[in-house]
């Protein structure tokens, strides 16, 4: 039983570290994990879920604003990017946040093509992260079900 | 601090982003604060009782609700965090409540404007646990003030009320020093405002009574 838990914990730790190393997550995700405790065991999952919902909604509305070349509402797009940058920053979604930085630049110069590219990229990145974190949470669940504790992972 | 009751600090957090509201709420709870979150400046004012709403079901004036700190996002639709800060500082009833501004953007002009208007701190988002621990001294200030008043009413003069007077004086000076380090070009308005606050406290009848009887 112990070796099963130890193996899962090791898997979890390695996976989480790889997400940082590959740039999916940054230090803010570590800060987020600090806020979770026995009293709030689902905090990270809930916040992350809120973030992905935000991504979906904002990407849809920005897509509509960018749809017609002759009538782009850049103000709306800018507002969407601002919100997306804020939420991605709050949860530590590093790649998503970085795309938002480029996205804002395209928006500032009213570059519709650039915006469309960034929109596509942001969509790709958030969905990729969603899959990765789902795998991470699944590992967590397995550890808990096997009677183990979620490791505190220190990232330098 | 034997004279301060062990009750929790109550923070009013204002942010239009649900995600950020959940974050700040958890950050504050983790620091043992009681938290009320609202999604706009106008709801914050309603909660404080500064504005009567047209909705009969909304919160009425709260005189018993003691808020020890207001922490607000800067960029919000309608009333910005800066507008809210101004309204709070213009109100005789609530101007003593410390206000902290949060923003995802590092704009020096924005930061100094908020500090000049009376904000205690300006946090860059994402806010961390380490930032939230900086809030305790500001919240302690208002609690000490209130406790100091109670002690003055209940007991004969002891040295403690004077201590709270000293603490009040030191904290603003520390803030002033911190601000000087960050912003060498701090406007004289801010200093003046601080000096006025200190002298206003000094001239309150209760403190005069204590000093003369000691």
CSV table of C-alpha atoms in Angstrom, one decimal:
chain,number,residue,atom,x,y,z
A,1,UNK,CA,0.0,0.0,0.0
A,2,UNK,CA,2.8,2.4,0.9
A,3,UNK,CA,4.7,1.7,-2.2
A,4,UNK,CA,1.6,2.4,-4.3
A,5,UNK,CA,1.2,5.8,-2.6
A,6,UNK,CA,4.9,6.6,-2.8
A,7,UNK,CA,4.9,5.7,-6.5
A,8,UNK,CA,1.8,7.9,-7.2
A,9,UNK,CA,3.3,10.8,-5.1
A,10,UNK,CA,6.5,10.5,-7.1
A,11,UNK,CA,4.5,10.6,-10.4
A,12,UNK,CA,2.6,13.6,-9.2
A,13,UNK,CA,5.7,15.5,-8.2
A,14,UNK,CA,7.5,14.7,-11.5
A,15,UNK,CA,4.5,15.8,-13.5
A,16,UNK,CA,4.0,19.0,-11.6
A,17,UNK,CA,7.7,19.9,-12.0
A,18,UNK,CA,7.6,19.2,-15.7
A,19,UNK,CA,4.7,21.6,-16.1
A,20,UNK,CA,6.8,24.4,-14.6
A,21,UNK,CA,9.8,23.4,-16.6
A,22,UNK,CA,7.9,23.4,-19.8
A,23,UNK,CA,6.5,26.9,-19.0
A,24,UNK,CA,2.9,26.0,-18.6
A,25,UNK,CA,2.9,27.2,-15.0
A,26,UNK,CA,4.7,29.9,-13.1
A,27,UNK,CA,5.3,30.8,-9.5
A,28,UNK,CA,1.8,32.1,-9.0
A,29,UNK,CA,0.5,28.5,-9.3
A,30,UNK,CA,2.7,27.7,-6.3
A,31,UNK,CA,1.1,30.6,-4.5
A,32,UNK,CA,-2.3,29.2,-5.4
A,33,UNK,CA,-1.5,25.8,-4.0
A,34,UNK,CA,-0.4,27.4,-0.7
A,35,UNK,CA,-4.0,28.7,-0.2
A,36,UNK,CA,-5.4,25.2,-0.3
A,37,UNK,CA,-5.6,23.2,3.0
A,38,UNK,CA,-7.6,20.5,4.7
A,39,UNK,CA,-10.5,22.9,5.1
A,40,UNK,CA,-10.5,23.9,1.4
A,41,UNK,CA,-9.3,20.8,-0.4
A,42,UNK,CA,-10.9,21.8,-3.8
A,43,UNK,CA,-9.8,25.4,-3.8
A,44,UNK,CA,-7.2,25.1,-6.6
A,45,UNK,CA,-9.5,23.0,-8.8
A,46,UNK,CA,-12.4,25.5,-8.3
A,47,UNK,CA,-10.3,28.5,-9.2
A,48,UNK,CA,-8.7,26.8,-12.2
A,49,UNK,CA,-12.2,25.7,-13.4
A,50,UNK,CA,-13.4,29.4,-13.1
A,51,UNK,CA,-10.4,30.4,-15.2
A,52,UNK,CA,-11.1,27.9,-18.0
A,53,UNK,CA,-14.8,29.0,-18.0
A,54,UNK,CA,-13.5,32.6,-18.3
A,55,UNK,CA,-11.2,31.6,-21.2
A,56,UNK,CA,-14.1,30.0,-23.1
A,57,UNK,CA,-16.5,32.9,-22.6
A,58,UNK,CA,-13.9,35.6,-23.4
A,59,UNK,CA,-12.5,33.8,-26.5
A,60,UNK,CA,-16.1,33.5,-27.9
A,61,UNK,CA,-16.9,37.1,-27.4
A,62,UNK,CA,-13.6,38.3,-28.8
A,63,UNK,CA,-14.1,36.0,-31.8
A,64,UNK,CA,-17.4,37.7,-32.5
A,65,UNK,CA,-15.9,41.1,-32.2
A,66,UNK,CA,-13.1,40.2,-34.7
A,67,UNK,CA,-15.4,38.5,-37.1
A,68,UNK,CA,-16.2,41.2,-39.7
A,69,UNK,CA,-13.0,42.9,-41.0
A,70,UNK,CA,-14.9,46.1,-41.8
A,71,UNK,CA,-16.3,46.4,-38.3
A,72,UNK,CA,-14.0,45.2,-35.5
A,73,UNK,CA,-14.7,46.3,-32.0
A,74,UNK,CA,-11.2,46.7,-30.8
A,75,UNK,CA,-12.3,48.2,-27.6
A,76,UNK,CA,-14.2,45.0,-26.7
A,77,UNK,CA,-11.3,42.9,-27.8
A,78,UNK,CA,-9.0,45.0,-25.6
A,79,UNK,CA,-11.3,44.5,-22.6
A,80,UNK,CA,-11.4,40.8,-23.2
A,81,UNK,CA,-7.6,40.5,-23.4
A,82,UNK,CA,-7.2,42.6,-20.3
A,83,UNK,CA,-9.5,40.2,-18.4
A,84,UNK,CA,-7.8,37.2,-19.8
A,85,UNK,CA,-4.4,38.5,-18.9
A,86,UNK,CA,-5.6,39.2,-15.4
A,87,UNK,CA,-7.1,35.8,-14.8
A,88,UNK,CA,-4.2,33.9,-16.3
A,89,UNK,CA,-1.8,35.9,-14.2
A,90,UNK,CA,-3.8,35.2,-11.1
A,91,UNK,CA,-3.7,31.4,-11.5
A,92,UNK,CA,-0.1,31.1,-12.9
A,93,UNK,CA,-1.1,30.1,-16.4
A,94,UNK,CA,2.2,31.3,-17.9
A,95,UNK,CA,1.8,30.5,-21.6
A,96,UNK,CA,-1.7,31.9,-21.7
A,97,UNK,CA,-0.5,35.1,-20.1
A,98,UNK,CA,2.3,35.4,-22.5
A,99,UNK,CA,0.0,35.1,-25.5
A,100,UNK,CA,-2.2,37.8,-24.0
A,101,UNK,CA,0.8,40.2,-23.9
A,102,UNK,CA,1.3,39.8,-27.7
A,103,UNK,CA,-2.5,39.9,-28.1
A,104,UNK,CA,-2.7,43.3,-26.4
A,105,UNK,CA,0.1,44.6,-28.7
A,106,UNK,CA,-1.9,43.6,-31.8
A,107,UNK,CA,-5.0,45.1,-30.4
A,108,UNK,CA,-3.2,48.4,-29.6
A,109,UNK,CA,-2.3,48.8,-33.3
A,110,UNK,CA,-5.6,47.5,-34.4
A,111,UNK,CA,-4.0,44.6,-36.3
A,112,UNK,CA,-7.0,42.3,-37.0
A,113,UNK,CA,-4.9,39.5,-38.5
A,114,UNK,CA,-2.5,39.6,-35.6
A,115,UNK,CA,-5.4,39.5,-33.2
A,116,UNK,CA,-6.9,36.5,-34.9
A,117,UNK,CA,-3.6,34.6,-34.7
A,118,UNK,CA,-3.3,35.4,-31.0
A,119,UNK,CA,-6.9,34.4,-30.5
A,120,UNK,CA,-6.2,31.0,-32.0
A,121,UNK,CA,-3.1,30.7,-30.0
A,122,UNK,CA,-4.8,31.6,-26.7
A,123,UNK,CA,-7.5,29.0,-27.5
A,124,UNK,CA,-4.9,26.4,-28.1
A,125,UNK,CA,-2.9,27.2,-24.9
A,126,UNK,CA,-5.8,27.2,-22.5
A,127,UNK,CA,-7.1,23.9,-23.8
A,128,UNK,CA,-3.7,22.4,-23.6
A,129,UNK,CA,-3.3,23.6,-20.0
A,130,UNK,CA,-6.8,22.3,-19.2
A,131,UNK,CA,-5.8,18.8,-20.3
A,132,UNK,CA,-2.5,18.9,-18.3
A,133,UNK,CA,-4.1,20.1,-15.1
A,134,UNK,CA,-6.9,17.5,-15.5
A,135,UNK,CA,-4.2,14.9,-15.5
A,136,UNK,CA,-2.6,16.5,-12.5
A,137,UNK,CA,-5.9,16.5,-10.6
A,138,UNK,CA,-6.5,12.9,-11.5
A,139,UNK,CA,-3.1,11.9,-10.0
A,140,UNK,CA,-4.1,13.9,-6.9
A,141,UNK,CA,-7.3,12.0,-6.6
A,142,UNK,CA,-5.6,8.7,-7.0
A,143,UNK,CA,-3.2,9.6,-4.2
A,144,UNK,CA,-6.0,10.5,-1.9
A,145,UNK,CA,-8.0,7.4,-2.7
A,146,UNK,CA,-4.9,5.3,-2.0
A,147,UNK,CA,-4.8,7.0,1.5
A,148,UNK,CA,-1.8,9.2,0.8
A,149,UNK,CA,-1.2,12.9,1.2
A,150,UNK,CA,-0.6,15.4,-1.7
A,151,UNK,CA,3.1,16.3,-1.7
A,152,UNK,CA,4.2,19.8,-1.1
A,153,UNK,CA,6.3,20.5,-4.2
A,154,UNK,CA,8.9,23.2,-4.0
A,155,UNK,CA,9.9,24.8,-7.3
A,156,UNK,CA,13.0,26.9,-7.5
B,1,UNK,CA,-1.4,43.7,23.1
B,2,UNK,CA,-3.6,42.7,26.1
B,3,UNK,CA,-6.0,45.5,25.5
B,4,UNK,CA,-7.0,44.4,22.0
B,5,UNK,CA,-9.8,41.9,21.9
B,6,UNK,CA,-9.1,38.7,20.1
B,7,UNK,CA,-11.9,39.2,17.5
B,8,UNK,CA,-11.0,38.9,13.9
B,9,UNK,CA,-10.4,41.8,11.5
B,10,UNK,CA,-13.2,42.2,9.1
B,11,UNK,CA,-12.1,43.2,5.5
B,12,UNK,CA,-14.3,44.4,2.7
B,13,UNK,CA,-12.9,43.2,-0.6
B,14,UNK,CA,-14.1,44.8,-3.9
B,15,UNK,CA,-13.4,43.3,-7.3
B,16,UNK,CA,-15.5,42.9,-10.5
B,17,UNK,CA,-13.7,39.7,-11.4
B,18,UNK,CA,-15.2,36.6,-9.7
B,19,UNK,CA,-11.9,34.8,-9.9
B,20,UNK,CA,-10.0,37.6,-8.2
B,21,UNK,CA,-12.7,37.9,-5.6
B,22,UNK,CA,-12.3,34.2,-4.7
B,23,UNK,CA,-8.5,34.6,-4.6
B,24,UNK,CA,-8.5,37.6,-2.3
B,25,UNK,CA,-11.1,36.1,-0.1
B,26,UNK,CA,-9.0,33.0,0.4
B,27,UNK,CA,-5.9,35.0,0.9
B,28,UNK,CA,-7.5,37.0,3.6
B,29,UNK,CA,-9.2,34.0,5.3
B,30,UNK,CA,-5.8,32.3,5.3
B,31,UNK,CA,-4.6,35.3,7.2
B,32,UNK,CA,-7.4,34.8,9.8
B,33,UNK,CA,-9.5,37.7,8.5
B,34,UNK,CA,-13.3,37.7,8.2
B,35,UNK,CA,-14.1,38.7,4.6
B,36,UNK,CA,-17.0,40.3,2.8
B,37,UNK,CA,-16.7,40.5,-1.0
B,38,UNK,CA,-18.7,42.7,-3.3
B,39,UNK,CA,-18.4,43.1,-7.1
B,40,UNK,CA,-18.6,46.9,-7.4
B,41,UNK,CA,-17.7,50.2,-5.7
B,42,UNK,CA,-21.4,51.1,-5.4
B,43,UNK,CA,-22.1,47.8,-3.6
B,44,UNK,CA,-19.2,48.5,-1.3
B,45,UNK,CA,-20.7,51.9,-0.4
B,46,UNK,CA,-24.1,50.3,0.1
B,47,UNK,CA,-22.6,47.8,2.4
B,48,UNK,CA,-20.8,50.5,4.4
B,49,UNK,CA,-24.1,52.4,4.6
B,50,UNK,CA,-22.8,55.4,2.7
B,51,UNK,CA,-25.4,55.3,0.0
B,52,UNK,CA,-29.1,54.3,0.2
B,53,UNK,CA,-30.0,52.1,-2.7
B,54,UNK,CA,-33.4,52.1,-4.4
B,55,UNK,CA,-33.8,48.4,-3.8
B,56,UNK,CA,-35.8,47.8,-0.6
B,57,UNK,CA,-34.2,44.3,-0.3
B,58,UNK,CA,-30.6,45.7,-0.2
B,59,UNK,CA,-28.5,46.2,2.9
B,60,UNK,CA,-29.5,49.1,5.0
B,61,UNK,CA,-27.2,51.3,7.0
B,62,UNK,CA,-24.8,49.2,9.1
B,63,UNK,CA,-23.6,50.9,12.2
B,64,UNK,CA,-22.6,47.7,14.0
B,65,UNK,CA,-20.5,46.3,11.1
B,66,UNK,CA,-17.0,47.3,11.9
B,67,UNK,CA,-14.8,47.2,8.8
B,68,UNK,CA,-11.1,47.3,9.6
B,69,UNK,CA,-9.9,47.5,6.0
B,70,UNK,CA,-11.1,48.0,2.5
B,71,UNK,CA,-9.2,46.3,-0.3
B,72,UNK,CA,-10.3,47.2,-3.8
B,73,UNK,CA,-9.3,46.6,-7.4
B,74,UNK,CA,-8.5,49.7,-9.4
B,75,UNK,CA,-9.9,48.9,-12.8
B,76,UNK,CA,-13.6,48.4,-12.4
B,77,UNK,CA,-16.5,49.4,-14.7
B,78,UNK,CA,-18.6,52.3,-13.3
B,79,UNK,CA,-16.9,53.3,-10.1
B,80,UNK,CA,-13.1,52.7,-10.2
B,81,UNK,CA,-11.2,51.8,-7.1
B,82,UNK,CA,-9.8,55.3,-7.1
B,83,UNK,CA,-13.4,56.7,-7.1
B,84,UNK,CA,-14.3,54.5,-4.2
B,85,UNK,CA,-11.2,55.5,-2.3
B,86,UNK,CA,-12.1,59.2,-2.7
B,87,UNK,CA,-15.7,58.6,-1.5
B,88,UNK,CA,-14.5,56.7,1.6
B,89,UNK,CA,-11.9,59.4,2.4
B,90,UNK,CA,-14.5,62.2,1.9
B,91,UNK,CA,-16.8,60.5,4.4
B,92,UNK,CA,-16.5,61.6,8.0
B,93,UNK,CA,-17.8,58.3,9.2
B,94,UNK,CA,-15.5,56.1,7.2
B,95,UNK,CA,-12.4,58.0,6.4
B,96,UNK,CA,-10.4,56.3,9.1
B,97,UNK,CA,-10.9,52.9,7.5
B,98,UNK,CA,-7.6,52.0,5.7
B,99,UNK,CA,-8.0,51.5,2.0
B,100,UNK,CA,-5.7,49.3,-0.1
B,101,UNK,CA,-5.7,49.4,-3.9
B,102,UNK,CA,-4.9,46.4,-6.2
B,103,UNK,CA,-4.0,46.7,-9.8
B,104,UNK,CA,-2.7,44.4,-12.5
B,105,UNK,CA,-0.9,47.4,-14.1
B,106,UNK,CA,2.2,49.0,-12.8
B,107,UNK,CA,1.6,52.7,-13.6
B,108,UNK,CA,3.6,55.0,-11.3
B,109,UNK,CA,1.3,58.0,-11.9
B,110,UNK,CA,-1.7,55.8,-10.9
B,111,UNK,CA,0.1,54.5,-7.8
B,112,UNK,CA,1.1,58.0,-6.5
B,113,UNK,CA,-2.4,59.4,-7.2
B,114,UNK,CA,-3.9,56.6,-5.0
B,115,UNK,CA,-1.4,57.1,-2.3
B,116,UNK,CA,-1.9,60.9,-2.3
B,117,UNK,CA,-5.6,60.3,-2.0
B,118,UNK,CA,-5.0,58.4,1.2
B,119,UNK,CA,-4.5,54.7,0.2
B,120,UNK,CA,-2.4,52.9,2.7
B,121,UNK,CA,-0.8,50.5,0.2
B,122,UNK,CA,-0.9,49.7,-3.5
B,123,UNK,CA,-0.6,46.0,-4.4
B,124,UNK,CA,0.3,44.8,-7.8
B,125,UNK,CA,-1.7,41.7,-8.9
B,126,UNK,CA,-1.5,38.9,-8.5
B,127,UNK,CA,-1.6,39.5,-4.8
B,128,UNK,CA,0.3,37.1,-2.6
B,129,UNK,CA,0.1,35.9,1.0
B,130,UNK,CA,3.2,37.9,1.7
B,131,UNK,CA,1.4,41.1,0.6
B,132,UNK,CA,-1.6,40.3,2.8
B,133,UNK,CA,0.5,40.0,5.9
B,134,UNK,CA,1.5,43.7,5.4
B,135,UNK,CA,-2.1,44.6,6.1
B,136,UNK,CA,-2.1,43.7,9.7
B,137,UNK,CA,-0.5,46.9,11.1
B,138,UNK,CA,-3.0,49.0,9.2
B,139,UNK,CA,-5.9,47.1,10.6
B,140,UNK,CA,-4.3,47.1,14.0
B,141,UNK,CA,-4.2,50.9,13.9
B,142,UNK,CA,-8.0,51.2,13.7
B,143,UNK,CA,-8.5,48.6,16.4
B,144,UNK,CA,-6.1,50.2,18.8
B,145,UNK,CA,-7.8,53.6,18.3
B,146,UNK,CA,-11.1,52.1,19.2
B,147,UNK,CA,-9.7,50.1,22.1
B,148,UNK,CA,-7.9,53.3,23.3
B,149,UNK,CA,-11.2,55.1,23.3
B,150,UNK,CA,-12.8,52.4,25.3
B,151,UNK,CA,-10.0,52.2,27.9
B,152,UNK,CA,-10.1,56.0,28.3
B,153,UNK,CA,-13.8,55.8,29.1
B,154,UNK,CA,-13.7,52.8,31.4
B,155,UNK,CA,-10.5,53.3,33.4
B,156,UNK,CA,-8.4,56.1,34.9
B,157,UNK,CA,-5.4,57.1,32.8
B,158,UNK,CA,-2.8,54.5,32.4
B,159,UNK,CA,0.3,54.6,30.2
B,160,UNK,CA,-1.4,52.4,27.7
B,161,UNK,CA,-3.6,55.0,25.9
B,162,UNK,CA,-0.4,57.0,25.5
B,163,UNK,CA,1.2,54.0,24.0
B,164,UNK,CA,-1.5,53.7,21.4
B,165,UNK,CA,-1.0,57.4,20.7
B,166,UNK,CA,2.7,56.7,20.2
B,167,UNK,CA,2.0,53.7,17.9
B,168,UNK,CA,-0.3,55.8,15.8
B,169,UNK,CA,2.4,58.4,15.4
B,170,UNK,CA,5.1,55.9,14.5
B,171,UNK,CA,3.1,54.1,11.8
B,172,UNK,CA,2.4,57.1,9.7
B,173,UNK,CA,6.0,58.1,9.9
B,174,UNK,CA,7.1,54.6,8.8
B,175,UNK,CA,4.8,54.8,5.9
B,176,UNK,CA,6.2,58.2,5.2
B,177,UNK,CA,9.7,56.8,5.2
B,178,UNK,CA,8.7,53.9,3.0
B,179,UNK,CA,7.1,56.2,0.6
B,180,UNK,CA,10.1,58.4,0.5
B,181,UNK,CA,12.3,55.4,-0.4
B,182,UNK,CA,9.9,54.4,-3.2
B,183,UNK,CA,8.9,57.8,-4.4
B,184,UNK,CA,11.6,60.5,-3.8
B,185,UNK,CA,9.3,63.0,-5.4
B,186,UNK,CA,6.5,62.5,-3.0
B,187,UNK,CA,4.3,65.5,-3.1
B,188,UNK,CA,4.1,67.8,-0.1
B,189,UNK,CA,0.4,67.3,-0.1
B,190,UNK,CA,0.7,63.8,1.2
B,191,UNK,CA,3.0,64.8,4.0
B,192,UNK,CA,0.8,67.7,4.9
B,193,UNK,CA,-2.2,65.4,5.0
B,194,UNK,CA,-0.4,63.0,7.3
B,195,UNK,CA,0.6,65.8,9.6
B,196,UNK,CA,-2.9,67.1,9.7
B,197,UNK,CA,-4.2,63.6,10.7
B,198,UNK,CA,-1.7,63.4,13.5
B,199,UNK,CA,-2.5,66.8,14.9
B,200,UNK,CA,-6.2,66.2,14.5
B,201,UNK,CA,-5.8,63.0,16.7
B,202,UNK,CA,-3.8,64.9,19.2
B,203,UNK,CA,-6.4,67.6,19.6
B,204,UNK,CA,-9.2,65.1,20.3
B,205,UNK,CA,-10.5,65.8,23.8
B,206,UNK,CA,-9.9,62.3,25.1
B,207,UNK,CA,-6.1,62.4,24.6
B,208,UNK,CA,-5.9,65.8,26.1
B,209,UNK,CA,-7.6,64.6,29.2
B,210,UNK,CA,-5.2,61.7,29.5
B,211,UNK,CA,-2.1,63.7,29.1
B,212,UNK,CA,-3.1,66.3,31.7
B,213,UNK,CA,-4.0,63.8,34.3
B,214,UNK,CA,-0.8,61.7,34.1
